[in-house]
Amino acid sequence: MYKAPRTEQQRLLESVGTLLILRTPAVPAPPAPGQPGVVSSYLQAYDDIFVAVSEQGWIRAFCGHVDLGTGIQTALAQIVADELDVPMDAVQMVLGHTDASPNQGPTIASASIQITAQPLRRAAAQARHILVDLAAKRWNVSAAQLFVVDGQIRSAHGHAIDYWCLLKGKKYREYLQDEVRVKPPEALKIVGQSQPRVDIPAKAMGLFEYVHDVRVPGMWHARVVRPPYVGRDTGSFIGHSLIAVDTASVQHISSDIKVIVQGDFIGVVARREEHAIRAAQALKVQWKPIPALEDLRDLQAAIRRQPMTERILQDTQAEHVPLPLAKADLKRTYVWPYQMHASIGPSCAVADYGAGHVRVWSGSQNPHMLRVHLSQLSGLDEAQIEIIRLQAAGCYGRNCADDVCADALLLSQHAGVPVRVQLSREQEHGWEPKGAAQLMDVQGSIDSQGNLRHYDFTTHYPSNDGPLLALLLTGKEPALPRSLQMGDRTAVPPYDYPSQKIVCNDMATIVRASWLRGVSALPNSFAHDCFIDELAFEAQADPLAFRVKNLSADKRAQELLLAVGERARWQPGKPGSRGTPDADGWLHGRGVSYARYIHSTFPGFGAAWSAWVADISVNARTGEIRLNHIVVGQDTGQMVNPAGVRHQLHGNVIQALSRALYEQVSFDANGTVQAEWGAYKIIDFTAVPPIEVVLMDRQDEPPMGAGESASVPGASAVANALFDACGLRFYQAPFTPQVVREALQLAGLNGAIPALAGT
């Protein structure tokens, strides 16, 4: 379905036998200051469609967000089917095509169900009301007397007609209303029920079409040759470092090879893919000497050296003077490393640069934003560019999916043929915008009664939106320092500190960096929840009970923590090994953690609540961490597809454990070092523990974003379990066996707990 979205959408807009719920086109709103997004003056010449009902017996629903593996294709179909009272298989979801779906911004911040689905739900409800009203007029009865079963409108007097018959030969067009009566929670029959993912059968059978599978008539293959400044995007040398390209060095491979050069952008195009691969490897290129990247081995020192802009998020200190005497006043620094999105499949795209109509088949998470960037790159009007969105390898953030689209467009433009570009593993690892490193400084205290007293928190976040690489390499966009205000996600702690000062230091990138699952919230919560664990220890309080006590303003958080503790069989006051191994040389501990993912323009709004209890064992000799059991709980509000939410929790836990225990990017003078999986370790199946999920029953509450929240408490849960096992605090991720072993050896040698255990 929708192989040619532009053509099929225009056909649908003119079709007879349809009811369409529309939205008047408008120029996209500019992004909020400091937030990701683009400025566009493009006004499309046709209405958006949210819901289409056809006499042919199908319903199509359109959403500008895309499915990144989170299952929103299934959940959105549930919402539409429920409001229209039709079976799930009657609904076809159309996601992300720029010429067939409304521009609802990039698929980020766990906002698809919480926010983006709301106009879709209203559109489906509005369509149902219209159809019921048509039947009521036909029978000269009140619409209130009618009900719908599987798309058939019925009355108590025996009348019956289905939607499709009502639409025969008719053409109904209505604009989406701001206020539409939707079903109350108790009337929902499909929403709230676990449904199998609609995309899984084809994926399991190898029949699903990913962007990597796209083939178009006359298509050639291409590979790009990247500069030696791997993974860097700031500096006057970027886009201006190429000296020469010897095109003759690849002509022996095939006579049809085309070498395309623009600034520091280099690509090779050939009829056969293997020729393009060989040519990219054999092409002789001469580069200028590259300025050395600053030393990033000591991330804390490197981040502190950067220019930064202080932004005070919250300051209640003046309201709490004088403070009571402190029983314990702690000062800590937490460090989070650069990490990769680590997509299993390298990014891929196909572009067909035709006269007046450019088509790009893309795995982007932000197709409409990408269209603006491709317009800037090509000089074409946005109306001439169509992004056809297909699924790609998982990313949960900005990887190279947009960059490879720009590569394909440039090469198709200059080669005069449709072009398919696939990056190599080395290029994906090296050039993807990394999840940003982060530095958190904390000082906080408790009073003599063990009550929270004060909390000073400063986070440093060197990141931006990862400007399109081709714009930088071609010199069309200067590689100047730039920052966004995205380090403030969950920067305000959830706990009841009376006196607080919360600061975010906004910073330009040091290396190419952008958003990764949990954005800045995961590192910020790593600091928040490790610190509250230390204060609980100083207060001689049970860590779970201490959290519950100090979440007094958030009953749902308290109830979630208690439910997770109950499922985990938490025993208040029972410590782990705390540095004393058992007879087999193993240390055992468990850690608790809580967070709510707060995102978007500060002060932002909340997605789901989440809590962990992690049980681990540590080999006292080798530092190996064995993950024994994870209990993870989430309060998602109304769960459209509980099975889908459960899947998301499993995925979040696995990725969060990988990031906490293994993942970190290394750099040398040129840039990113790791170029393959042997150098960048991620968790494997043998290390994944049993994962027990607690889903809070809140079906009468609004839905909350579920795609990222469960990852946010992960690292602090593991760090707190490490303390319970080893008696040592760890302030820098990842907690590799080497890090743990060295910390244990240091503690054993000098009998003191090190102030910082990290790399």
PDB file of N, CA and C in Angstrom, residues 139-219:
ATOM      1  N   TRP A 139     -33.119   7.206   8.295  1.00  0.00           N
ATOM      2  CA  TRP A 139     -34.219   6.499   8.955  1.00  0.00           C
ATOM      3  C   TRP A 139     -35.160   7.428   9.724  1.00  0.00           C
ATOM      4  N   ASN A 140     -34.795   8.729   9.731  1.00  0.00           N
ATOM      5  CA  ASN A 140     -35.604   9.728  10.437  1.00  0.00           C
ATOM      6  C   ASN A 140     -35.751   9.376  11.924  1.00  0.00           C
ATOM      7  N   VAL A 141     -34.590   9.043  12.520  1.00  0.00           N
ATOM      8  CA  VAL A 141     -34.558   8.748  13.959  1.00  0.00           C
ATOM      9  C   VAL A 141     -33.449   9.586  14.586  1.00  0.00           C
ATOM     10  N   SER A 142     -33.424   9.578  15.905  1.00  0.00           N
ATOM     11  CA  SER A 142     -32.364  10.299  16.622  1.00  0.00           C
ATOM     12  C   SER A 142     -31.065   9.493  16.575  1.00  0.00           C
ATOM     13  N   ALA A 143     -29.971  10.201  16.339  1.00  0.00           N
ATOM     14  CA  ALA A 143     -28.668   9.532  16.330  1.00  0.00           C
ATOM     15  C   ALA A 143     -28.374   8.881  17.673  1.00  0.00           C
ATOM     16  N   ALA A 144     -28.937   9.417  18.739  1.00  0.00           N
ATOM     17  CA  ALA A 144     -28.693   8.855  20.071  1.00  0.00           C
ATOM     18  C   ALA A 144     -29.283   7.462  20.216  1.00  0.00           C
ATOM     19  N   GLN A 145     -30.211   7.100  19.345  1.00  0.00           N
ATOM     20  CA  GLN A 145     -30.838   5.778  19.425  1.00  0.00           C
ATOM     21  C   GLN A 145     -30.052   4.703  18.672  1.00  0.00           C
ATOM     22  N   LEU A 146     -28.981   5.108  17.982  1.00  0.00           N
ATOM     23  CA  LEU A 146     -28.245   4.177  17.133  1.00  0.00           C
ATOM     24  C   LEU A 146     -26.948   3.728  17.801  1.00  0.00           C
ATOM     25  N   PHE A 147     -26.497   2.569  17.409  1.00  0.00           N
ATOM     26  CA  PHE A 147     -25.214   2.060  17.893  1.00  0.00           C
ATOM     27  C   PHE A 147     -24.508   1.366  16.728  1.00  0.00           C
ATOM     28  N   VAL A 148     -23.212   1.137  16.896  1.00  0.00           N
ATOM     29  CA  VAL A 148     -22.393   0.599  15.806  1.00  0.00           C
ATOM     30  C   VAL A 148     -21.702  -0.671  16.270  1.00  0.00           C
ATOM     31  N   VAL A 149     -21.754  -1.698  15.431  1.00  0.00           N
ATOM     32  CA  VAL A 149     -21.050  -2.952  15.681  1.00  0.00           C
ATOM     33  C   VAL A 149     -20.276  -3.320  14.421  1.00  0.00           C
ATOM     34  N   ASP A 150     -18.961  -3.371  14.523  1.00  0.00           N
ATOM     35  CA  ASP A 150     -18.095  -3.763  13.401  1.00  0.00           C
ATOM     36  C   ASP A 150     -18.418  -2.996  12.120  1.00  0.00           C
ATOM     37  N   GLY A 151     -18.584  -1.691  12.257  1.00  0.00           N
ATOM     38  CA  GLY A 151     -18.817  -0.851  11.090  1.00  0.00           C
ATOM     39  C   GLY A 151     -20.241  -0.855  10.587  1.00  0.00           C
ATOM     40  N   GLN A 152     -21.129  -1.529  11.280  1.00  0.00           N
ATOM     41  CA  GLN A 152     -22.541  -1.554  10.894  1.00  0.00           C
ATOM     42  C   GLN A 152     -23.359  -0.751  11.908  1.00  0.00           C
ATOM     43  N   ILE A 153     -24.119   0.211  11.405  1.00  0.00           N
ATOM     44  CA  ILE A 153     -24.953   1.055  12.253  1.00  0.00           C
ATOM     45  C   ILE A 153     -26.306   0.373  12.419  1.00  0.00           C
ATOM     46  N   ARG A 154     -26.737   0.270  13.658  1.00  0.00           N
ATOM     47  CA  ARG A 154     -27.977  -0.446  13.945  1.00  0.00           C
ATOM     48  C   ARG A 154     -28.867   0.393  14.860  1.00  0.00           C
ATOM     49  N   SER A 155     -30.146   0.021  14.825  1.00  0.00           N
ATOM     50  CA  SER A 155     -31.108   0.624  15.762  1.00  0.00           C
ATOM     51  C   SER A 155     -31.851  -0.489  16.473  1.00  0.00           C
ATOM     52  N   ALA A 156     -32.495  -0.124  17.555  1.00  0.00           N
ATOM     53  CA  ALA A 156     -33.259  -1.118  18.313  1.00  0.00           C
ATOM     54  C   ALA A 156     -34.487  -1.591  17.540  1.00  0.00           C
ATOM     55  N   HIS A 157     -34.842  -0.876  16.459  1.00  0.00           N
ATOM     56  CA  HIS A 157     -36.028  -1.215  15.675  1.00  0.00           C
ATOM     57  C   HIS A 157     -35.696  -2.085  14.464  1.00  0.00           C
ATOM     58  N   GLY A 158     -34.467  -2.576  14.397  1.00  0.00           N
ATOM     59  CA  GLY A 158     -34.116  -3.490  13.322  1.00  0.00           C
ATOM     60  C   GLY A 158     -33.442  -2.861  12.122  1.00  0.00           C
ATOM     61  N   HIS A 159     -33.268  -1.554  12.120  1.00  0.00           N
ATOM     62  CA  HIS A 159     -32.524  -0.926  11.029  1.00  0.00           C
ATOM     63  C   HIS A 159     -31.065  -1.360  11.086  1.00  0.00           C
ATOM     64  N   ALA A 160     -30.424  -1.484   9.928  1.00  0.00           N
ATOM     65  CA  ALA A 160     -28.998  -1.812   9.877  1.00  0.00           C
ATOM     66  C   ALA A 160     -28.423  -1.387   8.531  1.00  0.00           C
ATOM     67  N   ILE A 161     -27.289  -0.724   8.573  1.00  0.00           N
ATOM     68  CA  ILE A 161     -26.565  -0.349   7.359  1.00  0.00           C
ATOM     69  C   ILE A 161     -25.104  -0.150   7.731  1.00  0.00           C
ATOM     70  N   ASP A 162     -24.198  -0.600   6.873  1.00  0.00           N
ATOM     71  CA  ASP A 162     -22.786  -0.427   7.200  1.00  0.00           C
ATOM     72  C   ASP A 162     -22.261   0.889   6.620  1.00  0.00           C
ATOM     73  N   TYR A 163     -21.096   1.281   7.109  1.00  0.00           N
ATOM     74  CA  TYR A 163     -20.486   2.535   6.668  1.00  0.00           C
ATOM     75  C   TYR A 163     -20.353   2.582   5.147  1.00  0.00           C
ATOM     76  N   TRP A 164     -19.961   1.452   4.564  1.00  0.00           N
ATOM     77  CA  TRP A 164     -19.582   1.413   3.158  1.00  0.00           C
ATOM     78  C   TRP A 164     -20.797   1.695   2.267  1.00  0.00           C
ATOM     79  N   CYS A 165     -21.934   1.165   2.660  1.00  0.00           N
ATOM     80  CA  CYS A 165     -23.157   1.406   1.887  1.00  0.00           C
ATOM     81  C   CYS A 165     -23.591   2.865   1.981  1.00  0.00           C
ATOM     82  N   LEU A 166     -23.399   3.466   3.148  1.00  0.00           N
ATOM     83  CA  LEU A 166     -23.754   4.877   3.303  1.00  0.00           C
ATOM     84  C   LEU A 166     -22.951   5.782   2.371  1.00  0.00           C
ATOM     85  N   LEU A 167     -21.749   5.324   2.018  1.00  0.00           N
ATOM     86  CA  LEU A 167     -20.847   6.167   1.236  1.00  0.00           C
ATOM     87  C   LEU A 167     -20.927   5.913  -0.263  1.00  0.00           C
ATOM     88  N   LYS A 168     -21.716   4.939  -0.695  1.00  0.00           N
ATOM     89  CA  LYS A 168     -21.780   4.583  -2.112  1.00  0.00           C
ATOM     90  C   LYS A 168     -22.094   5.810  -2.976  1.00  0.00           C
ATOM     91  N   GLY A 169     -21.111   6.123  -3.843  1.00  0.00           N
ATOM     92  CA  GLY A 169     -21.309   7.214  -4.789  1.00  0.00           C
ATOM     93  C   GLY A 169     -21.303   8.603  -4.195  1.00  0.00           C
ATOM     94  N   LYS A 170     -21.023   8.711  -2.891  1.00  0.00           N
ATOM     95  CA  LYS A 170     -21.044  10.012  -2.214  1.00  0.00           C
ATOM     96  C   LYS A 170     -19.620  10.538  -2.014  1.00  0.00           C
ATOM     97  N   LYS A 171     -19.536  11.811  -1.690  1.00  0.00           N
ATOM     98  CA  LYS A 171     -18.231  12.455  -1.472  1.00  0.00           C
ATOM     99  C   LYS A 171     -18.391  13.435  -0.313  1.00  0.00           C
ATOM    100  N   TYR A 172     -17.962  12.997   0.879  1.00  0.00           N
ATOM    101  CA  TYR A 172     -18.109  13.813   2.088  1.00  0.00           C
ATOM    102  C   TYR A 172     -16.730  14.329   2.527  1.00  0.00           C
ATOM    103  N   ARG A 173     -16.659  15.602   2.795  1.00  0.00           N
ATOM    104  CA  ARG A 173     -15.415  16.218   3.256  1.00  0.00           C
ATOM    105  C   ARG A 173     -15.738  17.096   4.467  1.00  0.00           C
ATOM    106  N   GLU A 174     -15.090  16.816   5.581  1.00  0.00           N
ATOM    107  CA  GLU A 174     -15.285  17.615   6.793  1.00  0.00           C
ATOM    108  C   GLU A 174     -13.925  17.953   7.391  1.00  0.00           C
ATOM    109  N   TYR A 175     -13.839  19.140   7.984  1.00  0.00           N
ATOM    110  CA  TYR A 175     -12.583  19.543   8.616  1.00  0.00           C
ATOM    111  C   TYR A 175     -12.590  19.161  10.098  1.00  0.00           C
ATOM    112  N   LEU A 176     -11.436  18.765  10.573  1.00  0.00           N
ATOM    113  CA  LEU A 176     -11.291  18.302  11.953  1.00  0.00           C
ATOM    114  C   LEU A 176     -11.682  19.405  12.926  1.00  0.00           C
ATOM    115  N   GLN A 177     -12.531  19.068  13.852  1.00  0.00           N
ATOM    116  CA  GLN A 177     -12.978  20.018  14.861  1.00  0.00           C
ATOM    117  C   GLN A 177     -12.061  19.968  16.079  1.00  0.00           C
ATOM    118  N   ASP A 178     -11.970  21.099  16.753  1.00  0.00           N
ATOM    119  CA  ASP A 178     -11.151  21.160  17.966  1.00  0.00           C
ATOM    120  C   ASP A 178     -11.784  20.376  19.110  1.00  0.00           C
ATOM    121  N   GLU A 179     -13.093  20.405  19.167  1.00  0.00           N
ATOM    122  CA  GLU A 179     -13.806  19.715  20.239  1.00  0.00           C
ATOM    123  C   GLU A 179     -14.678  18.619  19.627  1.00  0.00           C
ATOM    124  N   VAL A 180     -14.333  17.388  19.927  1.00  0.00           N
ATOM    125  CA  VAL A 180     -15.091  16.244  19.422  1.00  0.00           C
ATOM    126  C   VAL A 180     -15.358  15.311  20.602  1.00  0.00           C
ATOM    127  N   ARG A 181     -16.548  14.789  20.686  1.00  0.00           N
ATOM    128  CA  ARG A 181     -16.876  13.850  21.755  1.00  0.00           C
ATOM    129  C   ARG A 181     -16.251  12.488  21.436  1.00  0.00           C
ATOM    130  N   VAL A 182     -15.292  12.096  22.235  1.00  0.00           N
ATOM    131  CA  VAL A 182     -14.661  10.784  22.066  1.00  0.00           C
ATOM    132  C   VAL A 182     -15.207   9.846  23.141  1.00  0.00           C
ATOM    133  N   LYS A 183     -14.929   8.579  22.971  1.00  0.00           N
ATOM    134  CA  LYS A 183     -15.461   7.594  23.907  1.00  0.00           C
ATOM    135  C   LYS A 183     -14.819   7.747  25.288  1.00  0.00           C
ATOM    136  N   PRO A 184     -15.574   7.601  26.342  1.00  0.00           N
ATOM    137  CA  PRO A 184     -14.984   7.558  27.683  1.00  0.00           C
ATOM    138  C   PRO A 184     -14.239   6.238  27.859  1.00  0.00           C
ATOM    139  N   PRO A 185     -13.304   6.190  28.794  1.00  0.00           N
ATOM    140  CA  PRO A 185     -12.497   4.972  28.957  1.00  0.00           C
ATOM    141  C   PRO A 185     -13.315   3.699  29.114  1.00  0.00           C
ATOM    142  N   GLU A 186     -14.441   3.784  29.827  1.00  0.00           N
ATOM    143  CA  GLU A 186     -15.218   2.564  30.079  1.00  0.00           C
ATOM    144  C   GLU A 186     -15.906   2.031  28.823  1.00  0.00           C
ATOM    145  N   ALA A 187     -15.991   2.839  27.772  1.00  0.00           N
ATOM    146  CA  ALA A 187     -16.644   2.390  26.537  1.00  0.00           C
ATOM    147  C   ALA A 187     -15.667   1.792  25.537  1.00  0.00           C
ATOM    148  N   LEU A 188     -14.380   1.868  25.826  1.00  0.00           N
ATOM    149  CA  LEU A 188     -13.372   1.375  24.884  1.00  0.00           C
ATOM    150  C   LEU A 188     -13.306  -0.145  24.928  1.00  0.00           C
ATOM    151  N   LYS A 189     -13.235  -0.754  23.770  1.00  0.00           N
ATOM    152  CA  LYS A 189     -13.218  -2.211  23.675  1.00  0.00           C
ATOM    153  C   LYS A 189     -11.901  -2.744  23.098  1.00  0.00           C
ATOM    154  N   ILE A 190     -11.237  -1.951  22.275  1.00  0.00           N
ATOM    155  CA  ILE A 190      -9.980  -2.389  21.646  1.00  0.00           C
ATOM    156  C   ILE A 190      -8.796  -1.731  22.339  1.00  0.00           C
ATOM    157  N   VAL A 191      -8.906  -0.436  22.598  1.00  0.00           N
ATOM    158  CA  VAL A 191      -7.881   0.246  23.393  1.00  0.00           C
ATOM    159  C   VAL A 191      -7.869  -0.357  24.793  1.00  0.00           C
ATOM    160  N   GLY A 192      -6.685  -0.684  25.267  1.00  0.00           N
ATOM    161  CA  GLY A 192      -6.559  -1.304  26.584  1.00  0.00           C
ATOM    162  C   GLY A 192      -6.460  -2.808  26.531  1.00  0.00           C
ATOM    163  N   GLN A 193      -6.655  -3.381  25.332  1.00  0.00           N
ATOM    164  CA  GLN A 193      -6.531  -4.824  25.169  1.00  0.00           C
ATOM    165  C   GLN A 193      -5.236  -5.132  24.411  1.00  0.00           C
ATOM    166  N   SER A 194      -4.510  -6.140  24.857  1.00  0.00           N
ATOM    167  CA  SER A 194      -3.267  -6.514  24.181  1.00  0.00           C
ATOM    168  C   SER A 194      -3.568  -7.026  22.778  1.00  0.00           C
ATOM    169  N   GLN A 195      -2.857  -6.456  21.826  1.00  0.00           N
ATOM    170  CA  GLN A 195      -3.015  -6.844  20.422  1.00  0.00           C
ATOM    171  C   GLN A 195      -1.650  -7.233  19.859  1.00  0.00           C
ATOM    172  N   PRO A 196      -1.611  -8.252  19.004  1.00  0.00           N
ATOM    173  CA  PRO A 196      -0.334  -8.593  18.367  1.00  0.00           C
ATOM    174  C   PRO A 196       0.105  -7.485  17.418  1.00  0.00           C
ATOM    175  N   ARG A 197       1.380  -7.238  17.357  1.00  0.00           N
ATOM    176  CA  ARG A 197       1.923  -6.223  16.465  1.00  0.00           C
ATOM    177  C   ARG A 197       1.601  -6.586  15.008  1.00  0.00           C
ATOM    178  N   VAL A 198       1.085  -5.614  14.255  1.00  0.00           N
ATOM    179  CA  VAL A 198       0.700  -5.893  12.875  1.00  0.00           C
ATOM    180  C   VAL A 198       1.905  -6.080  11.957  1.00  0.00           C
ATOM    181  N   ASP A 199       3.075  -5.602  12.376  1.00  0.00           N
ATOM    182  CA  ASP A 199       4.258  -5.693  11.519  1.00  0.00           C
ATOM    183  C   ASP A 199       5.090  -6.948  11.761  1.00  0.00           C
ATOM    184  N   ILE A 200       4.851  -7.646  12.857  1.00  0.00           N
ATOM    185  CA  ILE A 200       5.735  -8.756  13.230  1.00  0.00           C
ATOM    186  C   ILE A 200       5.644  -9.954  12.287  1.00  0.00           C
ATOM    187  N   PRO A 201       4.456 -10.401  11.854  1.00  0.00           N
ATOM    188  CA  PRO A 201       4.428 -11.583  10.990  1.00  0.00           C
ATOM    189  C   PRO A 201       5.312 -11.453   9.751  1.00  0.00           C
ATOM    190  N   ALA A 202       5.221 -10.326   9.040  1.00  0.00           N
ATOM    191  CA  ALA A 202       6.049 -10.155   7.843  1.00  0.00           C
ATOM    192  C   ALA A 202       7.528 -10.090   8.198  1.00  0.00           C
ATOM    193  N   LYS A 203       7.864  -9.483   9.334  1.00  0.00           N
ATOM    194  CA  LYS A 203       9.260  -9.426   9.755  1.00  0.00           C
ATOM    195  C   LYS A 203       9.778 -10.816  10.099  1.00  0.00           C
ATOM    196  N   ALA A 204       8.966 -11.581  10.797  1.00  0.00           N
ATOM    197  CA  ALA A 204       9.392 -12.923  11.188  1.00  0.00           C
ATOM    198  C   ALA A 204       9.580 -13.833   9.976  1.00  0.00           C
ATOM    199  N   MET A 205       8.818 -13.602   8.916  1.00  0.00           N
ATOM    200  CA  MET A 205       8.893 -14.432   7.720  1.00  0.00           C
ATOM    201  C   MET A 205       9.873 -13.895   6.680  1.00  0.00           C
ATOM    202  N   GLY A 206      10.522 -12.779   6.998  1.00  0.00           N
ATOM    203  CA  GLY A 206      11.466 -12.202   6.038  1.00  0.00           C
ATOM    204  C   GLY A 206      10.794 -11.530   4.863  1.00  0.00           C
ATOM    205  N   LEU A 207       9.527 -11.131   5.019  1.00  0.00           N
ATOM    206  CA  LEU A 207       8.768 -10.536   3.922  1.00  0.00           C
ATOM    207  C   LEU A 207       8.592  -9.029   4.070  1.00  0.00           C
ATOM    208  N   PHE A 208       8.983  -8.492   5.203  1.00  0.00           N
ATOM    209  CA  PHE A 208       8.780  -7.067   5.476  1.00  0.00           C
ATOM    210  C   PHE A 208       9.729  -6.242   4.601  1.00  0.00           C
ATOM    211  N   GLU A 209       9.225  -5.146   4.049  1.00  0.00           N
ATOM    212  CA  GLU A 209      10.057  -4.287   3.205  1.00  0.00           C
ATOM    213  C   GLU A 209      10.644  -3.144   4.029  1.00  0.00           C
ATOM    214  N   TYR A 210      11.931  -3.225   4.250  1.00  0.00           N
ATOM    215  CA  TYR A 210      12.670  -2.138   4.874  1.00  0.00           C
ATOM    216  C   TYR A 210      13.194  -1.203   3.784  1.00  0.00           C
ATOM    217  N   VAL A 211      13.686  -0.059   4.193  1.00  0.00           N
ATOM    218  CA  VAL A 211      14.250   0.876   3.214  1.00  0.00           C
ATOM    219  C   VAL A 211      15.429   0.237   2.489  1.00  0.00           C
ATOM    220  N   HIS A 212      16.124  -0.674   3.144  1.00  0.00           N
ATOM    221  CA  HIS A 212      17.247  -1.362   2.502  1.00  0.00           C
ATOM    222  C   HIS A 212      16.800  -2.226   1.329  1.00  0.00           C
ATOM    223  N   ASP A 213      15.521  -2.597   1.298  1.00  0.00           N
ATOM    224  CA  ASP A 213      15.008  -3.490   0.258  1.00  0.00           C
ATOM    225  C   ASP A 213      14.481  -2.760  -0.967  1.00  0.00           C
ATOM    226  N   VAL A 214      14.445  -1.442  -0.940  1.00  0.00           N
ATOM    227  CA  VAL A 214      13.845  -0.680  -2.034  1.00  0.00           C
ATOM    228  C   VAL A 214      14.681  -0.818  -3.300  1.00  0.00           C
ATOM    229  N   ARG A 215      14.008  -1.130  -4.379  1.00  0.00           N
ATOM    230  CA  ARG A 215      14.629  -1.143  -5.701  1.00  0.00           C
ATOM    231  C   ARG A 215      13.686  -0.407  -6.644  1.00  0.00           C
ATOM    232  N   VAL A 216      14.222   0.509  -7.460  1.00  0.00           N
ATOM    233  CA  VAL A 216      13.411   1.232  -8.434  1.00  0.00           C
ATOM    234  C   VAL A 216      14.024   1.040  -9.815  1.00  0.00           C
ATOM    235  N   PRO A 217      13.224   1.146 -10.865  1.00  0.00           N
ATOM    236  CA  PRO A 217      13.750   0.940 -12.218  1.00  0.00           C
ATOM    237  C   PRO A 217      14.912   1.875 -12.534  1.00  0.00           C
ATOM    238  N   GLY A 218      15.935   1.331 -13.165  1.00  0.00           N
ATOM    239  CA  GLY A 218      17.085   2.130 -13.582  1.00  0.00           C
ATOM    240  C   GLY A 218      18.020   2.532 -12.457  1.00  0.00           C
ATOM    241  N   MET A 219      17.876   1.899 -11.294  1.00  0.00           N
ATOM    242  CA  MET A 219      18.643   2.302 -10.112  1.00  0.00           C
ATOM    243  C   MET A 219      20.105   1.868 -10.209  1.00  0.00           C
TER     244      MET A 219
END
